[in-house]
C-alpha cells in the first residue's frame, strides 16, 4: 500500500514508514493468514501512516504450533546460552534505537525524546534479565534422611499482551519468559503496533524459529484466541482493569492458566505540611507523567495536600503545568504530545466535564492547545476543589488530568488514599522520617516512594494491590514467575 504521508511528519521520521509491516511467526516475517490488513493513524496528524496485518485466530494457531515445535529445544538450551541470545537481542535494539523510537513517536504520539528513553529502558531490562539467568535456583530440603530438592523449569508457551503507552518497551517484556526457557507470543497494541512489528523483522534471524512470535490484529480476535488456547500456559497482561478481568474470564472458561495482571491506578501523592513544598510540587508534576499525556497507570493523579499548605502547593503546581509545552511529538523540545486516539481524548474530556459538574474547578488546561487544529491534543489539566467522592477522584482517567484534594490529619490522608479500588503506586512527602515510614506502611499500594515519584529502579519489583493487579515485574520476581517448581524426592 502506497501512502501519501502528511507533511507534518518530518522526512527523517516518515522514511521509517516506507516498508511493508509484517508479523513474526515461525522465525519469518509473514502477512496475516487471511491476507487482511488495517490502517494505522498518527494521533498527531490523524492521517493514515501505515497498513499492517490484521491477524486472527488462525495466526495464533500457527504461532502456537511453531512455538510447540521449538519448545523442547529452547527449554534444553542452557540458561547462560539463552541469556547470551537475549543480550544479542538487546544489542540489535540498541543499534536500531532511533528507528524504533521514531515508530513509537509516530503511531503512539510519544514525544521523540521520551520514545528514545523507552527504547533505552527496554535494552536495560533485556540485559537485566539476561544477568539474572543463573538466579533461577532450586533448593535442597532436609525433610528426611533421603534427598529432597526442587528444580525451576519453564512453563512452556507464554504470551505477553501489552498496551499503547510504551509500545516498544512493553513489547520487550518477552525478556523474562525467554530467559526462563519459554517460547513467547507478543501481542502489541493495535493502535500502536509499528515498533513491535519492525522489531519482529529485526529479530527474525536472531532467535530459533518459533521461540518468539509477534502478531497483532484490529480487535479482540488475537488476545481472545491467546486466552482460550490450551497450549498457552502463562499470560502476562498490561492494560485496563476491565480488560484484565475479561481476560481472566475468557481463559477460565476454556482452560487453566497462570495470568499476571498489571492494571490501572488511581495513585495518591500525600504532601504533609512539613514537606519541601517546592520539590513536592515539582514531584507532583513529574509523577503525573504528563510527558505521555498522563497515559500511565503509575501517574499520581490524586494530589493530597495538607490544608495548611494547599494554597501554596496548588499555586506552584498550576504555574508549572501551565508552562509546559504541548506540541508535535516529532519536536525535540516537546514536553507533551497528543493522546493516542480520539477515544482517549473523548474520555479525558468526559472526566473533566463530570468533575466540573460535581463541583471541581479547572485551574489550568482542559482545552485544546492553540495552534494545533488537528490531532488528539489536550492541554495538561489541573482540577481544584475535588472531593474524595468525586468520580474523577475514584476512576482512572488515563489522560493528562491531575486532581488536587486536601486533608487535615494523617489518618484522614491515609483514609482518602486507600478509599479507591486501586493500589498501584503511592508517595509520601515529609521531612519527618518516622511519619514517612508509618504512612507508607499504612497505604494500600505496591510500589511507593518517600519524597519521590514516578522513577523505577533496576530489579525493584513493580506491581500493585487490589484492582491494580497481581504479580510483580521488572525484577527477579518476574523472572521466577515464568518458571514452575518441580519437587524431586530421592529415596536413598
XYZ file of C-alpha atoms in Angstrom, residues 269 271 275-286 313 316-317 320 429 431 451-453:
23
model
C 0.685 11.533 46.423
C 2.125 16.125 50.840
C 7.495 18.787 53.271
C 9.831 20.679 50.952
C 6.953 22.279 49.073
C 8.965 23.338 46.035
C 10.281 19.810 45.483
C 6.897 18.295 46.268
C 5.142 20.440 43.657
C 7.773 19.542 41.058
C 7.432 15.873 42.054
C 3.669 16.028 41.601
C 4.036 17.314 38.047
C 6.806 14.846 37.223
C 1.379 23.832 46.641
C 3.267 26.032 42.341
C 1.732 23.057 40.545
C 4.489 24.607 36.374
C 6.366 13.812 51.114
C 10.705 15.699 56.463
C 9.992 12.172 48.841
C 9.971 10.920 45.256
C 7.691 9.953 42.395
